[in-house]
């Protein structure tokens, strides 16, 4: 049989994230400035720490260290969400995790489309945090109906993008020419449109109901609202943003600075007010503005077990009971201090985290283990004590609802926060998505178990 000439999903995703980066830097110049700052801080960090450089060189692609790790979009209808799932699948991105943001005053629920296997993540970890607007949380019935009608009219995918996604599903992939066309057609969905779909009056009604509703309903498509490169020193980028002429959000979301990083820390520059125009009847346009797009940075640490995550949630909440970060940054120092204090009870050595069962680790054979054979299956702690097996943290590849809410909030304006009745509805989300989402905890546990199993298999195998 003839070898197929399909481009790998990983390569399509890489091309897509690179194209998106170029487009977004053109659309939002402040994002280009953030990228420069991140590259500088990453360089400085690596130069100051040769051991870190060596370690990253062995495990990551150093030359791509400052590239985008994620972006985010907000969709309006179930049909958009399920088509988006099919489009992302062509790029090897699958829905992982369910995030309910209604508790945090944002009328959406979300998943993250991301590569799943280790090879795919290494090749290019780009993911897209994807939210679906929940009109069911909007009290005003007439506004809800009007929003539904407006959304029902729009087509966020080009016909060619849909056609190529269908072709990829049918044939099992895309050849080079189709893959290139696919990337450029799909990019159209994420493009900014400065001409709104609605009148200024309608925009105001939507905006008064919730800024996020205005952002989703008023435009032709789900413009990418931020991209997020990886930084090796998030505190340093946060501190330097003002010097580079960009305004950081008040505080870094997530855990405090630690020796052994856990989960995910992220911060952003505040969304920019941009000129848009509204339909003004008879083909005329009326000038106005809209605030939605920003730039973010992230730094990742170890994936936590349910026990570790519960401790994280508990400590985060405890610190926020002492100081709730104000949007204007006025109590940022106090918040950082309260957070650091609360997290003193979270072990800060890899061995401590492992022994307490708080994090997921990947196990491998030591030099001694490689030269040793055993006749019995020992438990993992014994193998470590015997010096046969070592462990490395598994990196958290997902998101955090409290942090995501903080990112949403600081970019929806610092004004009044709205309260919704908490109403997670993963079932509904999955019906709309047309698939179930992967449970991130099961996934990390699976990686950990597989690594233990492979150590045991090697150790108990017959000597060659
Ligand atoms: C998404 C915010 C969530 C993150 O990094 O937690 C997010 C949005 O503003 O649409 O991207
Ligand atoms: Ni983000």
Short mmCIF file of C-alpha atoms and ligand atoms in Angstrom, two decimals:
data_model
loop_
_atom_site.label_atom_id
_atom_site.label_comp_id
_atom_site.label_asym_id
_atom_site.label_seq_id
_atom_site.Cartn_x
_atom_site.Cartn_y
_atom_site.Cartn_z
CA UNK A 1 0.00 0.00 0.00
CA UNK A 2 1.18 3.50 -0.77
CA UNK A 3 2.38 5.49 2.25
CA UNK A 4 0.01 8.32 2.94
CA UNK A 5 1.38 11.81 2.60
CA UNK A 6 -0.55 13.38 5.44
CA UNK A 7 0.98 16.15 7.47
CA UNK A 8 0.99 15.18 11.15
CA UNK A 9 -1.61 16.79 13.40
CA UNK A 10 1.29 18.07 15.53
CA UNK A 11 2.75 19.90 12.54
CA UNK A 12 -0.62 21.42 11.65
CA UNK A 13 -0.99 22.64 15.25
CA UNK A 14 2.51 24.13 15.20
CA UNK A 15 1.83 25.94 11.95
CA UNK A 16 -1.47 27.17 13.32
CA UNK A 17 -0.05 28.52 16.58
CA UNK A 18 2.79 30.23 14.70
CA UNK A 19 0.34 31.85 12.27
CA UNK A 20 -1.89 32.94 15.13
CA UNK A 21 1.09 34.50 16.91
CA UNK A 22 2.03 36.55 13.85
CA UNK A 23 -1.58 37.67 13.37
CA UNK A 24 -2.04 38.63 17.01
CA UNK A 25 1.22 40.59 17.19
CA UNK A 26 0.04 42.58 14.17
CA UNK A 27 -3.40 43.11 15.64
CA UNK A 28 -2.26 43.92 19.18
CA UNK A 29 1.21 45.56 19.17
CA UNK A 30 1.35 45.53 23.00
CA UNK A 31 1.36 41.75 22.73
CA UNK A 32 4.54 41.96 20.63
CA UNK A 33 6.08 44.06 23.40
CA UNK A 34 5.13 41.42 25.96
CA UNK A 35 6.75 38.73 23.80
CA UNK A 36 9.98 40.77 23.71
CA UNK A 37 9.91 41.18 27.47
CA UNK A 38 9.32 37.47 27.99
CA UNK A 39 12.19 36.54 25.66
CA UNK A 40 14.51 38.93 27.52
CA UNK A 41 13.56 37.63 30.98
CA UNK A 42 13.87 34.03 29.81
CA UNK A 43 17.34 34.77 28.41
CA UNK A 44 18.43 36.51 31.60
CA UNK A 45 17.10 33.65 33.71
CA UNK A 46 18.93 31.03 31.66
CA UNK A 47 22.19 33.00 31.67
CA UNK A 48 22.03 33.39 35.43
CA UNK A 49 21.36 29.69 35.97
CA UNK A 50 23.48 27.38 33.78
CA UNK A 51 22.14 24.29 35.59
CA UNK A 52 18.57 25.27 34.65
CA UNK A 53 19.69 25.85 31.09
CA UNK A 54 21.24 22.41 30.91
CA UNK A 55 18.17 20.76 32.39
CA UNK A 56 15.80 22.53 30.01
CA UNK A 57 18.07 21.74 27.11
CA UNK A 58 17.75 18.07 27.91
CA UNK A 59 13.99 18.07 28.45
CA UNK A 60 12.49 20.98 26.50
CA UNK A 61 13.16 22.63 23.21
CA UNK A 62 15.19 25.59 24.40
CA UNK A 63 14.84 27.48 21.15
CA UNK A 64 11.06 27.48 21.50
CA UNK A 65 10.98 28.28 25.20
CA UNK A 66 9.35 31.70 24.77
CA UNK A 67 6.67 30.58 22.31
CA UNK A 68 2.94 30.64 22.93
CA UNK A 69 1.55 27.97 25.21
CA UNK A 70 -2.10 28.88 25.01
CA UNK A 71 -4.80 31.23 23.80
CA UNK A 72 -8.50 31.71 24.52
CA UNK A 73 -11.78 32.18 22.69
CA UNK A 74 -15.41 32.55 23.71
CA UNK A 75 -18.11 30.90 21.62
CA UNK A 76 -21.79 31.71 21.34
CA UNK A 77 -23.65 28.52 20.38
CA UNK A 78 -23.53 24.73 20.78
CA UNK A 79 -23.09 24.38 17.01
CA UNK A 80 -20.01 26.61 17.13
CA UNK A 81 -18.58 24.58 19.99
CA UNK A 82 -19.05 21.20 18.34
CA UNK A 83 -17.60 22.40 15.03
CA UNK A 84 -14.68 23.90 16.92
CA UNK A 85 -14.06 20.48 18.48
CA UNK A 86 -13.84 18.92 15.02
CA UNK A 87 -11.51 21.66 13.77
CA UNK A 88 -9.17 21.31 16.75
CA UNK A 89 -9.15 17.52 16.38
CA UNK A 90 -7.49 17.97 12.97
CA UNK A 91 -4.67 19.71 14.86
CA UNK A 92 -4.43 16.99 17.51
CA UNK A 93 -6.20 19.06 20.17
CA UNK A 94 -8.79 17.37 22.37
CA UNK A 95 -11.10 18.67 25.09
CA UNK A 96 -9.59 18.20 28.54
CA UNK A 97 -11.28 19.32 31.76
CA UNK A 98 -14.51 21.16 32.53
CA UNK A 99 -14.42 24.61 34.10
CA UNK A 100 -17.52 26.23 35.52
CA UNK A 101 -17.02 29.96 35.79
CA UNK A 102 -20.55 30.89 36.83
CA UNK A 103 -19.46 30.77 40.46
CA UNK A 104 -17.00 33.54 39.68
CA UNK A 105 -19.55 35.84 38.07
CA UNK A 106 -18.70 34.96 34.47
CA UNK A 107 -21.59 33.45 32.47
CA UNK A 108 -19.59 30.76 30.66
CA UNK A 109 -18.41 27.22 31.06
CA UNK A 110 -15.27 25.99 29.38
CA UNK A 111 -12.83 23.31 28.40
CA UNK A 112 -9.29 23.42 27.05
CA UNK A 113 -8.49 21.85 23.70
CA UNK A 114 -4.96 20.53 23.94
CA UNK A 115 -2.53 17.90 22.75
CA UNK A 116 -2.60 14.90 25.05
CA UNK A 117 0.36 12.54 24.65
CA UNK A 118 3.88 13.33 25.82
CA UNK A 119 5.31 13.42 22.29
CA UNK A 120 2.57 15.74 21.08
CA UNK A 121 3.01 18.08 24.06
CA UNK A 122 6.76 18.18 23.49
CA UNK A 123 6.38 18.88 19.82
CA UNK A 124 4.05 21.82 20.50
CA UNK A 125 1.93 22.22 23.64
CA UNK A 126 -0.37 24.90 22.22
CA UNK A 127 -3.88 24.75 23.67
CA UNK A 128 -6.98 26.91 23.45
CA UNK A 129 -9.10 27.68 26.52
CA UNK A 130 -12.56 27.61 24.97
CA UNK A 131 -15.62 29.02 26.65
CA UNK A 132 -19.27 28.72 25.72
CA UNK A 133 -21.54 31.61 26.61
CA UNK A 134 -24.40 30.63 28.92
CA UNK A 135 -27.40 32.65 27.91
CA UNK A 136 -29.40 30.53 30.36
CA UNK A 137 -27.80 32.57 33.14
CA UNK A 138 -29.15 35.85 31.75
CA UNK A 139 -32.25 36.99 33.56
CA UNK A 140 -33.61 39.34 30.88
CA UNK A 141 -35.65 37.06 28.61
CA UNK A 142 -36.05 39.43 25.71
CA UNK A 143 -32.31 40.11 25.66
CA UNK A 144 -31.64 36.39 25.76
CA UNK A 145 -33.93 35.82 22.77
CA UNK A 146 -32.37 38.72 20.86
CA UNK A 147 -28.87 37.35 21.55
CA UNK A 148 -29.86 33.91 20.36
CA UNK A 149 -31.27 35.35 17.16
CA UNK A 150 -28.13 37.37 16.46
CA UNK A 151 -25.86 34.40 17.14
CA UNK A 152 -27.98 32.10 14.98
CA UNK A 153 -27.23 34.32 11.98
CA UNK A 154 -23.46 34.34 12.12
CA UNK A 155 -21.10 31.85 10.50
CA UNK A 156 -17.78 31.75 12.28
CA UNK A 157 -16.08 29.20 10.00
CA UNK A 158 -15.30 29.71 6.35
CA UNK A 159 -16.87 27.10 4.04
CA UNK A 160 -13.37 25.89 3.08
CA UNK A 161 -12.40 25.39 6.74
CA UNK A 162 -15.46 23.18 7.25
CA UNK A 163 -14.87 21.31 4.03
CA UNK A 164 -11.24 20.57 4.94
CA UNK A 165 -12.15 19.48 8.47
CA UNK A 166 -14.64 17.05 6.95
CA UNK A 167 -12.06 15.86 4.48
CA UNK A 168 -9.55 15.24 7.28
CA UNK A 169 -12.16 13.25 9.20
CA UNK A 170 -13.03 11.22 6.14
CA UNK A 171 -9.50 10.52 4.90
CA UNK A 172 -7.71 10.46 8.25
CA UNK A 173 -5.55 13.51 7.58
CA UNK A 174 -4.61 16.35 5.23
CA UNK A 175 -1.78 16.54 2.72
CA UNK A 176 0.62 19.47 2.67
CA UNK A 177 -1.35 21.76 0.39
CA UNK A 178 -4.62 21.10 2.23
CA UNK A 179 -2.96 21.50 5.63
CA UNK A 180 -1.64 24.91 4.62
CA UNK A 181 -5.02 25.98 3.35
CA UNK A 182 -6.67 24.62 6.47
CA UNK A 183 -4.41 26.70 8.73
CA UNK A 184 -5.05 29.92 6.85
CA UNK A 185 -8.81 29.30 6.60
CA UNK A 186 -9.14 28.42 10.29
CA UNK A 187 -7.14 31.50 11.22
CA UNK A 188 -10.02 33.57 9.80
CA UNK A 189 -12.27 32.38 12.63
CA UNK A 190 -9.91 33.91 15.20
CA UNK A 191 -9.42 37.23 13.44
CA UNK A 192 -10.50 40.53 14.95
CA UNK A 193 -13.38 42.40 13.30
CA UNK A 194 -13.62 46.03 14.21
CA UNK A 195 -17.07 46.31 12.70
CA UNK A 196 -19.67 45.01 15.11
CA UNK A 197 -22.62 42.87 14.10
CA UNK A 198 -25.00 45.00 16.13
CA UNK A 199 -26.12 48.59 16.66
CA UNK A 200 -24.63 50.77 19.39
CA UNK A 201 -27.91 50.48 21.32
CA UNK A 202 -27.90 46.72 21.18
CA UNK A 203 -24.24 46.66 22.20
CA UNK A 204 -25.08 48.80 25.22
CA UNK A 205 -27.92 46.49 26.24
CA UNK A 206 -25.67 43.45 25.95
CA UNK A 207 -22.85 45.22 27.74
CA UNK A 208 -25.11 46.30 30.58
CA UNK A 209 -26.23 42.69 31.04
CA UNK A 210 -22.59 41.53 31.16
CA UNK A 211 -19.48 42.72 29.33
CA UNK A 212 -18.77 39.20 28.28
CA UNK A 213 -22.12 38.85 26.54
CA UNK A 214 -21.33 41.96 24.52
CA UNK A 215 -17.95 40.50 23.60
CA UNK A 216 -19.45 37.27 22.29
CA UNK A 217 -22.71 38.42 20.70
CA UNK A 218 -21.67 41.71 19.08
CA UNK A 219 -19.03 40.41 16.71
CA UNK A 220 -18.78 38.31 13.61
CA UNK A 221 -16.53 35.70 15.18
CA UNK A 222 -14.73 34.56 18.31
CA UNK A 223 -11.62 36.74 17.99
CA UNK A 224 -8.67 35.30 19.89
CA UNK A 225 -8.76 37.35 23.09
CA UNK A 226 -5.24 36.59 24.29
CA UNK A 227 -2.16 34.50 23.67
CA UNK A 228 0.15 33.31 26.40
CA UNK A 229 3.86 32.58 26.11
CA UNK A 230 5.77 30.67 28.78
CA UNK A 231 8.04 32.56 31.12
CA UNK A 232 10.78 31.15 33.33
CA UNK A 233 10.30 33.97 35.85
CA UNK A 234 6.77 35.26 36.08
CA UNK A 235 7.46 37.59 39.03
CA UNK A 236 10.17 39.32 37.03
CA UNK A 237 7.94 39.81 33.95
CA UNK A 238 5.13 41.13 36.16
CA UNK A 239 7.56 43.59 37.77
CA UNK A 240 9.02 44.78 34.46
CA UNK A 241 5.77 45.27 32.53
CA UNK A 242 5.33 48.95 33.51
CA UNK A 243 8.90 49.71 32.35
CA UNK A 244 7.94 48.31 28.97
CA UNK A 245 4.88 50.52 28.83
CA UNK A 246 2.26 47.83 29.52
CA UNK A 247 -0.09 47.75 32.51
CA UNK A 248 -0.08 44.43 34.43
CA UNK A 249 -3.16 43.05 36.17
CA UNK A 250 -3.06 43.56 39.92
CA UNK A 251 -1.67 40.20 41.05
CA UNK A 252 -0.28 36.94 39.69
CA UNK A 253 -2.98 34.25 39.79
CA UNK A 254 -2.36 30.85 41.34
CA UNK A 255 0.11 29.64 43.95
CA UNK A 256 2.84 31.89 45.40
CA UNK A 257 6.50 31.81 44.35
CA UNK A 258 7.98 28.50 45.52
CA UNK A 259 11.12 26.39 45.22
CA UNK A 260 9.04 23.53 43.79
CA UNK A 261 6.45 25.12 41.52
CA UNK A 262 2.96 23.62 41.62
CA UNK A 263 0.10 23.86 39.08
CA UNK A 264 0.02 27.10 37.16
CA UNK A 265 0.87 30.75 37.78
CA UNK A 266 -0.37 33.33 35.30
CA UNK A 267 -0.74 37.05 34.87
CA UNK A 268 -1.68 39.39 32.04
CA UNK A 269 -1.61 42.94 30.89
CA UNK A 270 -4.96 44.61 31.04
CA UNK A 271 -7.24 44.47 28.04
CA UNK A 272 -6.96 47.44 25.72
CA UNK A 273 -9.77 49.76 24.74
CA UNK A 274 -10.03 49.48 20.98
CA UNK A 275 -11.94 51.44 18.37
CA UNK A 276 -14.89 49.62 16.82
CA UNK A 277 -17.90 50.74 14.83
CA UNK A 278 -21.52 49.77 15.23
CA UNK A 279 -24.28 49.36 12.64
CA UNK A 280 -26.18 52.56 12.39
CA UNK A 281 -28.97 51.71 9.96
CA UNK A 282 -28.87 52.34 6.23
CA UNK A 283 -25.31 51.04 5.89
CA UNK A 284 -23.78 53.73 8.09
CA UNK A 285 -21.39 53.06 10.95
CA UNK A 286 -21.15 54.69 14.33
CA UNK A 287 -17.80 54.96 16.14
CA UNK A 288 -17.39 53.37 19.57
CA UNK A 289 -14.99 51.20 21.54
CA UNK A 290 -14.66 47.71 22.95
CA UNK A 291 -12.33 46.27 25.56
CA UNK A 292 -11.51 42.59 25.32
CA UNK A 293 -8.04 41.75 24.08
CA UNK A 294 -4.93 41.34 26.18
CA UNK A 295 -1.70 39.37 26.56
CA UNK A 296 -0.90 36.84 29.25
CA UNK A 297 2.10 34.84 30.53
CA UNK A 298 2.23 31.50 32.29
CA UNK A 299 4.63 29.41 34.36
CA UNK A 300 3.77 25.80 35.07
CA UNK A 301 4.60 23.42 37.89
CA UNK A 302 3.71 19.92 39.02
CA UNK A 303 0.26 18.41 38.43
CA UNK A 304 -1.44 17.79 41.77
CA UNK A 305 -3.45 14.75 42.82
CA UNK A 306 -7.03 15.30 44.05
CA UNK A 307 -5.55 15.42 47.56
CA UNK A 308 -2.97 18.01 46.54
CA UNK A 309 -5.54 20.01 44.66
CA UNK A 310 -7.89 20.03 47.65
CA UNK A 311 -5.05 21.36 49.80
CA UNK A 312 -4.25 23.98 47.16
CA UNK A 313 -7.89 25.10 46.99
CA UNK A 314 -8.12 25.22 50.77
CA UNK A 315 -4.96 27.32 51.19
CA UNK A 316 -5.93 29.67 48.36
CA UNK A 317 -9.32 30.24 49.92
CA UNK A 318 -7.80 30.74 53.36
CA UNK A 319 -5.47 33.43 52.03
CA UNK A 320 -8.32 35.16 50.20
CA UNK A 321 -10.30 35.26 53.41
CA UNK A 322 -7.49 37.37 54.85
CA UNK A 323 -6.88 39.57 51.80
CA UNK A 324 -9.01 39.58 48.66
CA UNK A 325 -6.89 41.09 45.88
CA UNK A 326 -8.31 44.47 44.80
CA UNK A 327 -8.50 45.11 41.07
CA UNK A 328 -6.53 48.35 41.37
CA UNK A 329 -3.52 46.60 42.90
CA UNK A 330 -3.71 48.65 46.11
CA UNK A 331 -3.38 45.60 48.37
CA UNK A 332 -1.22 43.45 46.10
CA UNK A 333 1.68 43.24 48.59
CA UNK A 334 -0.64 42.23 51.44
CA UNK A 335 -2.25 39.61 49.24
CA UNK A 336 1.14 38.15 48.26
CA UNK A 337 2.17 38.01 51.90
CA UNK A 338 -1.07 36.29 52.95
CA UNK A 339 -0.74 33.82 50.09
CA UNK A 340 2.88 32.97 50.92
CA UNK A 341 1.97 32.52 54.57
CA UNK A 342 -0.98 30.26 53.82
CA UNK A 343 1.14 28.07 51.54
CA UNK A 344 3.77 27.44 54.20
CA UNK A 345 1.81 24.30 55.00
CA UNK A 346 2.22 22.96 51.45
CA UNK A 347 5.45 20.87 51.34
CA UNK A 348 8.09 22.55 49.19
CA UNK A 349 10.43 19.68 48.31
CA UNK A 350 9.72 17.14 45.58
CA UNK A 351 10.23 14.30 48.04
CA UNK A 352 7.87 15.95 50.52
CA UNK A 353 5.20 16.48 47.88
CA UNK A 354 5.56 12.87 46.74
CA UNK A 355 5.54 11.34 50.19
CA UNK A 356 2.41 13.27 51.12
CA UNK A 357 0.68 12.04 47.95
CA UNK A 358 0.07 15.59 46.74
CA UNK A 359 1.58 15.48 43.26
CA UNK A 360 1.94 13.22 40.21
CA UNK A 361 5.40 11.94 39.31
CA UNK A 362 6.95 10.12 36.43
CA UNK A 363 9.30 7.33 37.53
CA UNK A 364 12.39 6.10 35.73
CA UNK A 365 15.36 3.84 36.44
CA UNK A 366 18.52 5.25 38.04
CA UNK A 367 21.99 4.26 36.76
CA UNK A 368 21.94 1.52 39.37
CA UNK A 369 18.43 0.49 38.36
CA UNK A 370 19.53 0.15 34.75
CA UNK A 371 22.16 -2.38 35.79
CA UNK A 372 20.01 -4.29 38.25
CA UNK A 373 17.47 -7.08 37.92
CA UNK A 374 15.10 -8.14 40.69
CA UNK A 375 12.96 -11.23 40.95
CA UNK A 376 10.05 -9.74 42.89
CA UNK A 377 7.71 -6.80 42.20
CA UNK A 378 8.47 -4.29 44.96
CA UNK A 379 6.41 -1.25 45.70
CA UNK A 380 7.57 2.06 44.35
CA UNK A 381 8.74 3.44 47.71
CA UNK A 382 10.96 0.42 48.23
CA UNK A 383 12.41 0.79 44.74
CA UNK A 384 13.25 4.42 45.50
CA UNK A 385 14.74 3.50 48.90
CA UNK A 386 16.80 0.80 47.14
CA UNK A 387 18.16 3.48 44.81
CA UNK A 388 16.77 1.76 41.71
CA UNK A 389 14.16 4.32 40.70
CA UNK A 390 14.08 8.14 40.53
CA UNK A 391 11.16 10.48 40.10
CA UNK A 392 10.38 13.71 38.23
CA UNK A 393 7.41 16.00 38.55
CA UNK A 394 4.72 15.66 35.87
CA UNK A 395 3.93 19.14 34.57
CA UNK A 396 0.37 20.44 34.95
CA UNK A 397 -0.96 21.06 31.45
CA UNK A 398 -4.44 22.30 32.37
CA UNK A 399 -6.10 25.36 33.88
CA UNK A 400 -7.49 26.54 37.21
CA UNK A 401 -11.02 27.91 37.53
CA UNK A 402 -10.23 30.50 40.21
CA UNK A 403 -7.26 31.77 38.19
CA UNK A 404 -9.24 31.77 34.96
CA UNK A 405 -11.94 33.80 36.70
CA UNK A 406 -9.28 36.28 37.85
CA UNK A 407 -7.99 36.57 34.29
CA UNK A 408 -11.54 37.05 32.94
CA UNK A 409 -12.41 39.61 35.61
CA UNK A 410 -9.37 41.80 35.20
CA UNK A 411 -9.99 41.93 31.48
CA UNK A 412 -13.68 42.63 31.63
CA UNK A 413 -13.06 45.91 33.39
CA UNK A 414 -12.43 46.41 37.05
CA UNK A 415 -15.94 47.56 37.83
CA UNK A 416 -18.74 45.78 39.64
CA UNK A 417 -18.57 42.00 39.76
CA UNK A 418 -21.78 40.19 39.09
CA UNK A 419 -23.10 37.23 41.00
CA UNK A 420 -24.71 34.24 39.31
CA UNK A 421 -26.11 31.19 40.97
CA UNK A 422 -23.39 28.59 40.74
CA UNK A 423 -24.66 26.04 38.27
CA UNK A 424 -22.03 23.75 36.85
CA UNK A 425 -23.53 21.73 34.04
CA UNK A 426 -20.90 19.46 32.56
CA UNK A 427 -23.56 17.19 31.04
CA UNK A 428 -25.06 20.07 29.10
CA UNK A 429 -21.62 21.23 28.03
CA UNK A 430 -20.70 17.77 26.76
CA UNK A 431 -23.96 17.45 24.86
CA UNK A 432 -23.25 20.80 23.20
CA UNK A 433 -19.64 19.80 22.55
CA UNK A 434 -20.72 16.50 21.05
CA UNK A 435 -18.14 14.60 23.13
CA UNK A 436 -17.09 14.02 26.69
CA UNK A 437 -14.10 15.88 28.10
CA UNK A 438 -11.08 13.97 29.36
CA UNK A 439 -10.76 14.01 33.15
CA UNK A 440 -7.37 15.59 33.83
CA UNK A 441 -6.77 13.74 37.12
CA UNK A 442 -7.36 10.33 35.52
CA UNK A 443 -5.02 11.34 32.76
CA UNK A 444 -2.10 12.27 35.06
CA UNK A 445 -2.69 9.18 37.20
CA UNK A 446 -2.48 7.09 34.04
CA UNK A 447 0.89 8.62 33.07
CA UNK A 448 2.22 7.98 36.57
CA UNK A 449 1.03 4.38 36.63
CA UNK A 450 2.45 3.66 33.21
CA UNK A 451 5.87 4.96 34.30
CA UNK A 452 5.85 2.70 37.38
CA UNK A 453 4.80 -0.25 35.29
CA UNK A 454 7.59 0.36 32.82
CA UNK A 455 10.20 0.52 35.61
CA UNK A 456 8.93 -2.74 37.04
CA UNK A 457 8.90 -4.41 33.67
CA UNK A 458 12.50 -3.42 33.01
CA UNK A 459 13.68 -4.40 36.49
CA UNK A 460 12.06 -7.81 36.43
CA UNK A 461 12.92 -8.62 32.80
CA UNK A 462 15.40 -11.38 32.10
CA UNK A 463 18.95 -10.09 31.65
CA UNK A 464 19.97 -9.82 28.02
C1 LIG B 1 -10.26 33.01 29.22
C2 LIG B 1 -9.64 33.23 30.56
C3 LIG B 1 -9.03 31.95 31.08
C4 LIG B 1 -6.66 31.25 31.53
O1 LIG B 1 -5.46 31.30 31.17
O2 LIG B 1 -6.99 30.85 32.66
C5 LIG B 1 -7.66 31.72 30.59
C6 LIG B 1 -10.90 34.23 28.65
O3 LIG B 1 -10.68 35.36 29.12
O4 LIG B 1 -11.64 34.03 27.66
O5 LIG B 1 -7.28 31.90 29.47
NI1 LIG B 2 -5.20 32.39 29.46
#
